[in-house]
Short mmCIF file of C-alpha atoms in Angstrom, two decimals:
data_model
loop_
_atom_site.label_atom_id
_atom_site.label_comp_id
_atom_site.label_asym_id
_atom_site.label_seq_id
_atom_site.Cartn_x
_atom_site.Cartn_y
_atom_site.Cartn_z
CA MET A 48 -25.15 21.19 -5.02
CA ALA A 49 -21.45 22.04 -5.11
CA ARG A 50 -19.10 21.91 -8.02
CA ILE A 51 -16.11 19.62 -6.99
CA ALA A 52 -12.81 19.15 -8.93
CA VAL A 53 -10.91 16.06 -8.08
CA ILE A 54 -7.20 15.97 -9.21
CA GLY A 55 -6.02 12.43 -10.01
CA ALA A 56 -7.96 9.25 -10.65
CA GLY A 57 -6.34 7.01 -7.98
CA MET A 58 -8.35 4.79 -5.85
CA GLY A 59 -8.67 7.28 -2.94
CA ALA A 60 -9.70 9.99 -5.37
CA MET A 61 -12.35 7.87 -7.03
CA ALA A 62 -13.59 6.67 -3.73
CA ALA A 63 -14.09 10.27 -2.76
CA ALA A 64 -15.65 11.11 -5.98
CA ALA A 65 -18.19 8.31 -6.03
CA ARG A 66 -19.46 9.22 -2.42
CA LEU A 67 -19.56 12.91 -3.26
CA ALA A 68 -21.58 12.35 -6.30
CA VAL A 69 -24.04 10.21 -4.38
CA ALA A 70 -24.48 13.24 -1.92
CA GLY A 71 -25.66 15.26 -4.82
CA HIS A 72 -22.54 17.24 -5.86
CA ARG A 73 -21.37 17.83 -9.45
CA VAL A 74 -17.98 16.03 -9.49
CA THR A 75 -15.40 16.14 -12.14
CA VAL A 76 -12.10 14.13 -12.10
CA TYR A 77 -9.04 15.45 -13.89
CA GLU A 78 -6.29 12.86 -14.54
CA ARG A 79 -2.92 13.53 -16.17
CA SER A 80 -2.80 10.01 -17.70
CA GLU A 81 -5.02 8.44 -20.29
CA THR A 82 -6.55 5.96 -17.82
CA PHE A 83 -7.91 5.64 -14.19
CA GLY A 84 -6.45 3.74 -11.26
CA GLY A 85 -3.25 5.64 -10.42
CA SER A 86 -0.71 3.01 -9.41
CA VAL A 87 -3.25 0.18 -9.93
CA GLY A 88 -2.18 -0.83 -13.48
CA ARG A 89 -2.11 -3.83 -15.61
CA TYR A 90 0.49 -5.14 -18.21
CA ALA A 91 -0.59 -7.33 -21.16
CA HIS A 92 1.68 -9.28 -23.57
CA ASP A 93 0.74 -12.13 -25.94
CA GLY A 94 -2.11 -13.45 -23.84
CA PHE A 95 -0.40 -12.87 -20.45
CA ALA A 96 -1.45 -10.22 -17.86
CA PHE A 97 0.19 -8.93 -14.79
CA ASP A 98 -0.78 -6.45 -12.09
CA THR A 99 1.83 -3.52 -12.01
CA GLY A 100 0.71 -2.26 -8.62
CA PRO A 101 -0.98 -3.90 -5.63
CA THR A 102 -1.83 -7.53 -6.06
CA LEU A 103 -3.88 -8.46 -3.06
CA LEU A 104 -6.74 -6.77 -1.19
CA HIS A 105 -6.60 -6.50 2.61
CA LEU A 106 -9.61 -5.18 4.60
CA PRO A 107 -12.11 -5.75 1.78
CA ALA A 108 -14.75 -4.16 4.26
CA VAL A 109 -13.42 -0.73 3.03
CA TYR A 110 -14.48 -1.33 -0.51
CA ARG A 111 -17.68 -3.20 0.48
CA ASP A 112 -18.69 -0.10 2.33
CA LEU A 113 -18.00 2.05 -0.53
CA PHE A 114 -20.23 0.07 -2.79
CA VAL A 115 -23.09 -0.18 -0.27
CA LYS A 116 -23.02 3.62 0.16
CA THR A 117 -22.88 4.31 -3.46
CA GLY A 118 -25.36 1.98 -5.15
CA LYS A 119 -27.56 -1.07 -4.94
CA GLU A 120 -25.08 -3.48 -6.39
CA PRO A 121 -22.57 -4.82 -3.58
CA LEU A 122 -18.91 -5.27 -4.30
CA GLU A 123 -19.25 -8.99 -4.86
CA ARG A 124 -21.61 -8.43 -7.73
CA CYS A 125 -18.99 -6.32 -9.56
CA VAL A 126 -15.89 -8.25 -8.97
CA THR A 127 -15.03 -11.84 -8.01
CA MET A 128 -13.00 -12.11 -4.93
CA THR A 129 -11.51 -15.27 -3.28
CA GLN A 130 -9.32 -15.76 -0.23
CA VAL A 131 -5.96 -17.07 -1.09
CA ASP A 132 -4.91 -20.13 0.87
CA PRO A 133 -2.25 -20.31 2.04
CA ALA A 134 -2.12 -16.59 2.52
CA SER A 135 1.66 -16.79 1.96
CA ARG A 136 4.51 -19.20 1.86
CA HIS A 137 7.87 -18.24 3.33
CA VAL A 138 11.28 -19.65 2.35
CA PHE A 139 14.16 -18.70 4.69
CA ALA A 140 17.81 -18.49 4.26
CA ASP A 141 18.56 -21.69 6.15
CA GLY A 142 16.20 -23.62 3.70
CA THR A 143 13.28 -24.01 6.13
CA ALA A 144 9.93 -23.05 4.72
CA VAL A 145 6.39 -22.53 6.16
CA SER A 146 2.94 -21.87 4.66
CA LEU A 147 0.72 -19.64 6.63
CA PRO A 148 -3.00 -20.34 6.27
CA ASN A 149 -5.39 -17.45 5.49
CA ALA A 150 -7.20 -15.59 8.37
CA SER A 151 -6.50 -18.31 10.92
CA ARG A 152 -4.69 -17.38 14.03
CA ALA A 153 -4.55 -20.95 15.37
CA GLY A 154 -3.43 -22.23 11.95
CA VAL A 155 -0.50 -19.83 11.79
CA VAL A 156 0.58 -20.75 15.11
CA ALA A 157 0.42 -24.36 14.46
CA ALA A 158 2.20 -24.06 11.12
CA LEU A 159 5.08 -22.06 12.55
CA ASP A 160 5.52 -24.68 15.37
CA ALA A 161 5.50 -27.47 12.82
CA ALA A 162 8.10 -25.82 10.51
CA LEU A 163 10.26 -23.99 12.81
CA GLY A 164 10.04 -25.92 16.00
CA GLY A 165 10.77 -24.84 19.45
CA LYS A 166 8.27 -22.21 20.67
CA ALA A 167 8.20 -20.39 17.30
CA GLY A 168 4.38 -20.50 17.23
CA ALA A 169 3.95 -19.38 20.78
CA ALA A 170 6.37 -16.45 20.31
CA TRP A 171 4.45 -15.36 17.14
CA GLY A 172 1.10 -15.78 18.90
CA ALA A 173 2.09 -13.62 21.79
CA PHE A 174 3.33 -11.03 19.35
CA LEU A 175 0.04 -10.97 17.53
CA ASP A 176 -1.73 -10.47 20.98
CA ARG A 177 0.29 -7.40 21.32
CA ALA A 178 -0.22 -6.29 17.84
CA ARG A 179 -4.00 -6.64 18.45
CA ASP A 180 -3.68 -4.32 21.36
CA ALA A 181 -1.92 -1.79 19.13
CA TRP A 182 -4.72 -2.14 16.58
CA ASP A 183 -7.48 -1.62 19.27
CA ARG A 184 -5.78 1.42 20.64
CA SER A 185 -5.00 3.19 17.28
CA ARG A 186 -7.68 1.91 14.96
CA ARG A 187 -10.14 4.72 15.27
CA PRO A 188 -7.92 7.75 15.60
CA LEU A 189 -5.44 6.46 13.16
CA LEU A 190 -7.76 5.12 10.39
CA GLU A 191 -11.43 5.99 10.88
CA GLU A 192 -11.33 9.50 11.90
CA PRO A 193 -9.83 12.70 10.23
CA LEU A 194 -6.34 13.55 11.67
CA ARG A 195 -6.82 15.35 14.91
CA PRO A 196 -5.58 19.04 15.34
CA ASP A 197 -3.63 17.57 18.29
CA TRP A 198 -2.12 14.78 16.08
CA GLN A 199 0.82 14.76 18.45
CA VAL A 200 -1.08 12.20 20.58
CA LEU A 201 -0.48 9.73 17.81
CA GLY A 202 3.28 10.11 18.26
CA ARG A 203 3.14 7.84 21.15
CA ASP A 204 3.64 4.15 20.08
CA PRO A 205 0.60 2.09 20.93
CA TYR A 206 2.37 -1.23 20.74
CA PRO A 207 2.64 -2.64 24.25
CA ALA A 208 6.20 -3.84 24.26
CA PRO A 209 6.98 -5.95 27.26
CA ARG A 210 9.64 -4.71 29.61
CA GLN A 211 12.53 -7.14 29.62
CA ARG A 212 14.81 -7.27 32.68
CA ARG A 213 18.49 -8.11 32.21
CA LEU A 214 21.05 -9.01 34.73
CA LEU A 215 23.39 -6.18 35.72
CA ARG A 216 21.92 -3.99 32.82
CA PRO A 217 18.97 -1.63 32.41
CA ALA A 218 15.68 -3.22 31.36
CA ARG A 219 14.69 -2.81 27.80
CA GLN A 220 11.62 -2.38 25.56
CA ALA A 221 11.38 -2.70 21.81
CA GLY A 222 10.70 0.49 20.04
CA THR A 223 11.29 -0.49 16.46
CA VAL A 224 10.13 -3.43 14.21
CA ALA A 225 13.75 -4.69 14.16
CA GLU A 226 13.91 -4.66 18.02
CA VAL A 227 10.71 -6.45 18.20
CA GLY A 228 12.04 -9.24 16.01
CA ALA A 229 15.41 -9.36 17.92
CA TRP A 230 14.18 -9.07 21.51
CA GLU A 231 10.59 -10.53 21.53
CA LEU A 232 10.53 -13.09 18.67
CA ALA A 233 14.12 -14.24 19.19
CA ASP A 234 14.19 -16.68 16.36
CA ALA A 235 15.96 -15.17 13.44
CA ARG A 236 13.44 -16.73 10.91
CA LEU A 237 10.51 -15.00 12.80
CA ALA A 238 12.46 -11.74 12.79
CA ALA A 239 12.85 -12.17 8.96
CA LEU A 240 9.22 -12.94 8.64
CA LEU A 241 8.30 -9.65 10.53
CA ASP A 242 10.92 -7.62 8.73
CA GLY A 243 9.49 -8.82 5.37
CA TYR A 244 6.00 -7.48 6.28
CA ALA A 245 7.56 -4.12 7.01
CA LEU A 246 9.70 -4.10 3.73
CA SER A 247 6.57 -4.89 1.78
CA TYR A 248 4.93 -1.71 2.89
CA GLY A 249 8.13 0.34 2.08
CA LEU A 250 9.14 0.59 5.79
CA ASP A 251 12.67 0.29 7.17
CA PRO A 252 12.46 -2.25 10.04
CA ARG A 253 15.46 -0.58 11.77
CA ARG A 254 13.48 2.70 12.08
CA ALA A 255 9.72 2.00 11.72
CA PRO A 256 7.99 2.11 14.98
CA ALA A 257 6.93 -1.12 16.75
CA ALA A 258 3.41 -0.01 15.92
CA ALA A 259 3.95 -1.49 12.39
CA ALA A 260 3.06 -4.82 14.15
CA LEU A 261 -0.45 -3.92 13.29
CA LEU A 262 0.29 -4.58 9.51
CA PRO A 263 0.93 -8.40 9.87
CA TYR A 264 -2.02 -8.45 12.42
CA LEU A 265 -4.35 -7.08 9.77
CA GLU A 266 -3.31 -9.48 7.09
CA GLU A 267 -3.48 -12.47 9.46
CA THR A 268 -6.77 -11.46 11.02
CA PHE A 269 -8.92 -10.10 8.07
CA GLY A 270 -7.31 -12.23 5.38
CA SER A 271 -5.81 -11.83 1.94
CA TRP A 272 -8.20 -11.53 -1.01
CA TYR A 273 -7.51 -11.86 -4.72
CA VAL A 274 -9.58 -10.26 -7.42
CA GLU A 275 -10.24 -12.22 -10.50
CA GLY A 276 -8.60 -10.31 -13.40
CA GLY A 277 -6.23 -8.69 -10.87
CA ILE A 278 -6.60 -5.63 -8.67
CA ARG A 279 -7.08 -3.67 -11.96
CA ALA A 280 -10.51 -5.22 -12.12
CA LEU A 281 -11.29 -3.58 -8.70
CA ALA A 282 -10.22 -0.19 -10.02
CA ARG A 283 -12.42 -0.65 -12.94
CA ALA A 284 -15.47 -1.53 -10.81
CA VAL A 285 -14.80 1.66 -8.73
CA TYR A 286 -14.36 3.74 -11.95
CA GLU A 287 -17.75 2.32 -13.43
CA ARG A 288 -19.39 3.03 -10.10
CA CYS A 289 -18.22 6.66 -10.44
CA LEU A 290 -19.63 6.82 -13.98
CA ALA A 291 -22.87 5.26 -12.82
CA ARG A 292 -23.14 8.20 -10.26
CA ARG A 293 -22.45 10.66 -13.06
CA VAL A 294 -19.01 11.56 -12.13
CA GLU A 295 -17.31 13.08 -15.07
CA PHE A 296 -13.75 12.06 -16.07
CA VAL A 297 -11.49 14.27 -18.08
CA LEU A 298 -8.40 11.99 -18.88
CA GLY A 299 -5.13 13.33 -20.33
CA ARG A 300 -5.62 16.66 -18.43
CA GLU A 301 -3.06 17.64 -16.01
CA ALA A 302 -3.70 20.19 -13.36
CA ALA A 303 -0.99 22.98 -13.16
CA ARG A 304 -2.19 24.58 -9.81
CA VAL A 305 -5.06 24.90 -7.48
CA VAL A 306 -6.65 28.34 -7.71
CA GLU A 307 -7.11 30.53 -4.62
CA LYS A 308 -9.57 33.40 -4.44
CA ASP A 309 -10.53 35.56 -1.45
CA GLY A 310 -8.87 33.17 0.95
CA ARG A 311 -10.42 29.85 -0.20
CA THR A 312 -10.26 27.35 -3.11
CA ALA A 313 -11.88 28.54 -6.24
CA GLY A 314 -10.86 25.90 -8.81
CA VAL A 315 -8.18 24.31 -10.84
CA GLU A 316 -5.98 25.94 -13.55
CA PHE A 317 -4.36 23.90 -16.39
CA ALA A 318 -1.26 24.39 -18.32
CA ASP A 319 -2.98 26.43 -21.14
CA GLY A 320 -4.31 28.93 -18.57
CA THR A 321 -7.90 27.85 -18.61
CA VAL A 322 -9.63 27.36 -15.20
CA ALA A 323 -12.31 24.93 -14.03
CA GLU A 324 -14.15 26.72 -11.24
CA ALA A 325 -15.03 24.68 -8.20
CA GLU A 326 -16.22 25.33 -4.61
CA HIS A 327 -14.12 22.41 -3.43
CA VAL A 328 -10.96 20.72 -4.75
CA VAL A 329 -9.86 17.20 -3.75
CA LEU A 330 -5.99 16.69 -4.36
CA GLY A 331 -5.68 12.89 -5.10
CA VAL A 332 -2.02 13.11 -5.97
CA ARG A 333 1.11 13.96 -4.05
CA PRO A 334 1.13 17.61 -3.05
CA ARG A 335 3.88 19.68 -4.46
CA PRO A 336 4.63 23.44 -4.01
CA SER A 337 3.79 24.32 -7.70
CA LEU A 338 0.38 22.72 -7.43
CA VAL A 339 -0.76 23.82 -3.91
CA PRO A 340 -1.07 27.62 -3.14
CA GLY A 341 0.64 29.37 -0.32
CA GLU A 342 0.71 27.90 3.13
CA ALA A 343 -2.10 25.42 2.31
CA LEU A 344 -0.16 22.42 3.57
CA ARG A 345 2.05 21.94 6.74
CA THR A 346 5.57 22.78 5.88
CA GLU A 347 8.31 20.13 6.56
CA GLY A 348 9.40 20.25 10.22
CA ASP A 349 6.12 21.39 11.78
CA GLY A 350 3.73 18.61 10.93
CA PRO A 351 3.03 14.94 10.55
CA GLY A 352 5.68 13.10 8.63
CA ARG A 353 8.37 15.60 9.39
CA GLY A 354 11.99 14.39 8.61
CA ARG A 355 10.75 11.29 6.73
CA ALA A 356 13.26 10.25 4.15
CA ALA A 357 12.35 9.55 0.51
CA GLU A 358 10.28 6.36 0.34
CA PRO A 359 11.22 3.32 -1.72
CA GLY A 360 9.69 2.03 -4.77
CA ARG A 361 8.99 -1.34 -6.27
CA PHE A 362 10.96 -3.31 -8.92
CA LEU A 363 8.93 -5.93 -10.92
CA VAL A 364 9.88 -8.77 -13.16
CA MET A 365 6.95 -9.97 -15.16
CA LEU A 366 7.50 -13.53 -16.61
CA SER A 367 5.41 -15.23 -19.28
CA LEU A 368 6.36 -18.82 -18.73
CA SER A 369 5.73 -22.07 -20.64
CA GLY A 370 4.52 -24.94 -18.70
CA ALA A 371 1.45 -25.31 -16.44
CA ARG A 372 1.07 -23.78 -12.94
CA PRO A 373 1.23 -26.62 -10.47
CA ALA A 374 -2.12 -27.05 -8.67
CA ASP A 375 -0.36 -26.80 -5.23
CA ALA A 376 1.60 -23.62 -5.97
CA ALA A 377 1.12 -20.84 -3.48
CA HIS A 378 -0.29 -17.68 -4.75
CA ARG A 379 2.40 -15.70 -2.83
CA THR A 380 5.88 -16.90 -1.63
CA VAL A 381 8.43 -14.64 0.10
CA VAL A 382 12.10 -15.67 -0.32
CA HIS A 383 14.01 -14.20 2.55
CA PRO A 384 17.75 -13.51 2.15
CA ALA A 385 20.61 -14.23 4.58
CA GLY A 386 21.85 -10.95 6.11
CA GLY A 387 18.56 -9.07 5.88
CA ALA A 388 20.18 -5.99 7.55
CA ALA A 389 22.49 -5.51 4.59
CA GLU A 390 19.37 -5.31 2.26
CA GLN A 391 17.78 -2.75 4.56
CA GLU A 392 20.91 -0.74 4.58
CA ALA A 393 21.09 -0.71 0.80
CA VAL A 394 17.47 0.00 0.15
CA PHE A 395 17.26 3.06 2.58
CA ALA A 396 20.75 4.32 1.67
CA GLY A 397 19.85 4.56 -1.85
CA ARG A 398 21.74 1.60 -3.18
CA VAL A 399 20.92 -1.64 -5.07
CA ALA A 400 20.70 -4.62 -2.58
CA ASP A 401 22.83 -7.62 -3.59
CA ARG A 402 20.38 -10.13 -1.73
CA PRO A 403 16.90 -8.66 -1.80
CA THR A 404 13.67 -10.11 -0.25
CA VAL A 405 11.86 -11.38 -3.37
CA THR A 406 8.13 -12.05 -3.50
CA VAL A 407 6.97 -14.55 -6.06
CA LEU A 408 3.40 -14.20 -7.21
CA ARG A 409 1.67 -17.07 -9.01
CA PRO A 410 -2.09 -16.32 -9.26
CA ASP A 411 -4.33 -19.26 -10.22
CA ASP A 412 -6.28 -16.97 -12.65
CA PRO A 413 -7.05 -17.99 -16.35
CA THR A 414 -7.26 -14.38 -17.28
CA THR A 415 -3.48 -13.95 -16.61
CA ARG A 416 -2.43 -16.53 -19.16
CA PRO A 417 -3.20 -17.57 -22.71
CA ASP A 418 -4.07 -21.08 -21.71
CA ASP A 419 -3.46 -23.64 -19.01
CA ALA A 420 -0.17 -24.73 -20.63
CA HIS A 421 1.39 -21.45 -19.56
CA GLU A 422 1.87 -19.46 -16.33
CA ALA A 423 2.17 -15.78 -15.52
CA VAL A 424 4.66 -15.05 -12.64
CA THR A 425 5.54 -11.73 -11.08
CA LEU A 426 8.63 -11.12 -8.99
CA THR A 427 8.83 -8.03 -6.81
CA ALA A 428 11.24 -6.43 -4.50
CA THR A 429 11.31 -3.12 -2.53
CA VAL A 430 14.07 -1.10 -3.90
CA ALA A 431 15.44 2.60 -3.50
CA PRO A 432 13.64 5.15 -5.43
CA HIS A 433 14.58 6.46 -8.87
CA GLY A 434 17.24 9.26 -8.66
CA THR A 435 19.09 7.75 -5.71
CA VAL A 436 19.50 4.71 -8.18
CA ASP A 437 19.35 5.22 -11.72
CA TRP A 438 16.78 2.80 -12.79
CA THR A 439 16.97 3.80 -16.47
CA ASP A 440 20.47 2.21 -16.75
CA PRO A 441 20.10 -0.92 -18.82
CA ALA A 442 22.95 -2.78 -16.89
CA THR A 443 21.50 -2.09 -13.52
CA ARG A 444 18.10 -3.17 -14.45
CA ALA A 445 19.34 -6.33 -16.18
CA ARG A 446 21.54 -7.24 -13.19
CA PHE A 447 18.86 -6.80 -10.61
CA ALA A 448 16.28 -8.59 -12.72
CA ASP A 449 18.63 -11.60 -12.88
CA THR A 450 19.03 -11.36 -9.15
CA LEU A 451 15.24 -11.79 -8.68
CA ILE A 452 15.06 -14.57 -11.20
CA GLU A 453 17.83 -16.40 -9.40
CA ALA A 454 15.98 -16.13 -6.07
CA ALA A 455 12.77 -17.34 -7.75
CA GLY A 456 14.46 -20.52 -8.57
CA ALA A 457 13.98 -21.79 -5.15
CA VAL A 458 10.13 -21.50 -5.66
CA VAL A 459 9.74 -22.10 -9.39
CA PRO A 460 12.05 -24.84 -10.39
CA GLY A 461 13.54 -24.50 -13.91
CA VAL A 462 12.22 -20.81 -14.11
CA ARG A 463 14.90 -19.71 -16.51
CA GLU A 464 14.31 -22.47 -18.97
CA ARG A 465 10.62 -21.65 -18.94
CA ILE A 466 10.84 -17.97 -19.81
CA LEU A 467 9.22 -16.87 -23.01
CA HIS A 468 9.24 -13.20 -22.32
CA ALA A 469 10.36 -10.98 -19.31
CA GLU A 470 9.16 -7.40 -18.79
CA VAL A 471 10.88 -5.32 -16.23
CA ARG A 472 9.26 -2.38 -14.32
CA THR A 473 11.19 -0.05 -12.00
CA PRO A 474 10.46 3.09 -10.05
CA ALA A 475 11.51 5.03 -13.19
CA GLU A 476 8.39 3.65 -14.96
CA THR A 477 6.33 4.26 -11.87
CA ALA A 478 7.45 7.89 -11.87
CA ALA A 479 6.65 8.40 -15.40
CA ASP A 480 3.22 6.80 -15.26
CA THR A 481 1.98 8.20 -11.97
CA GLY A 482 3.91 11.31 -11.49
CA ALA A 483 5.16 10.16 -7.97
CA GLU A 484 8.63 11.63 -7.34
CA GLY A 485 11.26 8.88 -7.73
CA GLY A 486 8.57 6.39 -8.31
CA SER A 487 8.00 6.09 -4.63
CA VAL A 488 5.08 4.09 -3.25
CA PRO A 489 3.50 5.56 -0.14
CA GLY A 490 3.39 3.42 3.04
CA PRO A 491 0.59 3.47 5.47
CA ALA A 492 0.36 5.89 8.36
CA LEU A 493 1.60 4.55 11.64
CA ALA A 494 1.34 5.86 15.18
CA GLY A 495 4.58 6.31 17.15
CA ALA A 496 7.91 7.84 16.32
CA GLN A 497 6.80 11.34 17.32
CA GLY A 498 4.44 11.35 14.35
CA ALA A 499 7.11 10.77 11.66
CA TYR A 500 5.01 8.03 10.06
CA LEU A 501 1.71 10.05 9.91
CA ARG A 502 0.39 11.71 6.79
CA PRO A 503 -0.90 15.25 6.20
CA GLY A 504 -4.54 15.61 7.30
CA ASN A 505 -7.29 15.39 4.70
CA ARG A 506 -8.42 18.96 5.58
CA THR A 507 -5.82 21.54 4.69
CA ARG A 508 -5.27 25.20 5.79
CA LEU A 509 -6.88 26.44 2.61
CA PRO A 510 -10.69 26.34 2.97
CA GLY A 511 -12.17 24.16 0.30
CA LEU A 512 -9.00 22.10 -0.47
CA TYR A 513 -8.82 18.48 0.61
CA LEU A 514 -6.33 15.63 0.28
CA ALA A 515 -7.23 12.07 -0.55
CA GLY A 516 -5.17 9.00 -1.51
CA GLY A 517 -1.79 7.33 -0.29
CA TRP A 518 -0.07 10.67 0.24
CA SER A 519 -2.55 11.82 2.78
CA HIS A 520 -4.02 10.49 6.05
CA PRO A 521 -4.28 7.54 6.68
CA GLY A 522 -1.44 6.64 4.04
CA GLY A 523 -0.87 4.19 1.23
CA GLY A 524 -2.24 0.92 0.37
CA LEU A 525 -5.58 -0.09 -1.17
CA ALA A 526 -7.62 -0.10 2.06
CA HIS A 527 -6.01 3.02 3.41
CA ALA A 528 -6.60 4.97 0.16
CA GLY A 529 -10.31 3.92 0.28
CA MET A 530 -10.45 5.20 3.86
CA SER A 531 -8.99 8.49 2.82
CA GLY A 532 -11.71 8.90 0.13
CA ALA A 533 -14.45 8.25 2.83
CA LEU A 534 -12.89 10.83 5.20
CA VAL A 535 -12.74 13.49 2.57
CA ALA A 536 -16.37 12.89 1.51
CA GLY A 537 -17.43 13.09 5.10
CA LEU A 538 -15.63 16.34 5.72
CA ILE A 539 -17.15 18.06 2.57
CA VAL A 540 -20.70 16.56 3.17
CA GLU A 541 -20.82 16.94 6.91
CA GLY A 542 -18.45 19.82 7.60
CA ASP A 543 -16.00 20.33 10.39
CA GLY A 544 -18.17 18.32 12.75
CA PHE A 545 -17.58 15.07 10.86
CA ARG A 546 -15.65 12.59 13.06
CA GLY A 547 -15.53 9.43 10.76
CA SER A 548 -17.50 6.17 10.91
CA GLN A 549 -19.15 5.18 14.00
#
């Protein structure tokens, strides 16, 4: 039995802690804040409640596996999950709208044909076929195995972009999300649909590799799931599973640095100079030089993710509304603006977008509202991180919140008149609560782009030090974070020969 210190109580860190405890190790989690869950938060006001982080679960098999491997109670006995249907509704700049059914390839194709006309459904279906090929080619090395020492092989894009011949000009193949939309989907609304997926994961469609096609493929193939009580209920279930497996949590305790002795990890030092000795340390927060000793991590320029720009954050407006939620309201509606390229230019150049893509969330969950005569609605947009934009400036916050409310009027008629209370959350609050620089939200790892969209591997150069969570392989998002916890536990329990799930 080894002593293991886990820094941070995010989803990936807790997933690793539970698995390691079941394997017989003595695990202690040290968290800087006074609660668990990392970015998976919850805001409550006068009987209303809102998720402040992820709102839907994709690839629930990741957490089903966690609960199967760490106890007798399966996931479904610990939380109530339902598939949202439609999975999403999309309102485009020209006024057309389409509702996409959950986990139904044929249903999505039929819905696009009916709403957009022409050959929209066939074009999206052919795109999903290519996305499936990218998934099949990259799934195991990208998501289910520790990052390979020869990670450069993942620098090749697995998306099989068709070669398009052109009269009197060289043939071309799409290499980015934006090029897939323009050259393969053709319809501007389908391109906006694909761009919206990329933006929701914090990716710039103009630069993200075509392999990002696997993100809509995952959602449309494995479904979108809502957890009653919000994703915070899932975080609590993982936390309680950790407690049941005798994981110790020390909240309000921030690690100052990882201790190195005789060339390997020896524990964690805190601000007051005290040290918690440990044979292994799992770093579940974003690595920073002051925390990680020496050359434990790859330096910028010689490893995965080199040259990657600061990642965006999320702007939320949480609305407490009078009036009941209509029975036919979609859980998630995405309002796509005209001129999406201008939004991308602003967000990834560190400015405030005039017309952002706005996601409107209207969960049909009694725990989110005081009674059925009220409704809790959340508006979200991907924005530049704090620092490039001063998200503490009251005028900037108010203007952008008003922009989101204006866009939401296309989905929630009379929304302004219904507002009882509005709470704004920006990357500045995310940075303060989670410690993530600029309030950035890590996106998932992607193959292609010469490895620029990969994350540092779970095993570091310092023996005994491991990385879990969204800032490490295989990247951000609930499912990916859970995968990282499984990979770290496997590396510690089984050693260097561990190659992931079979």
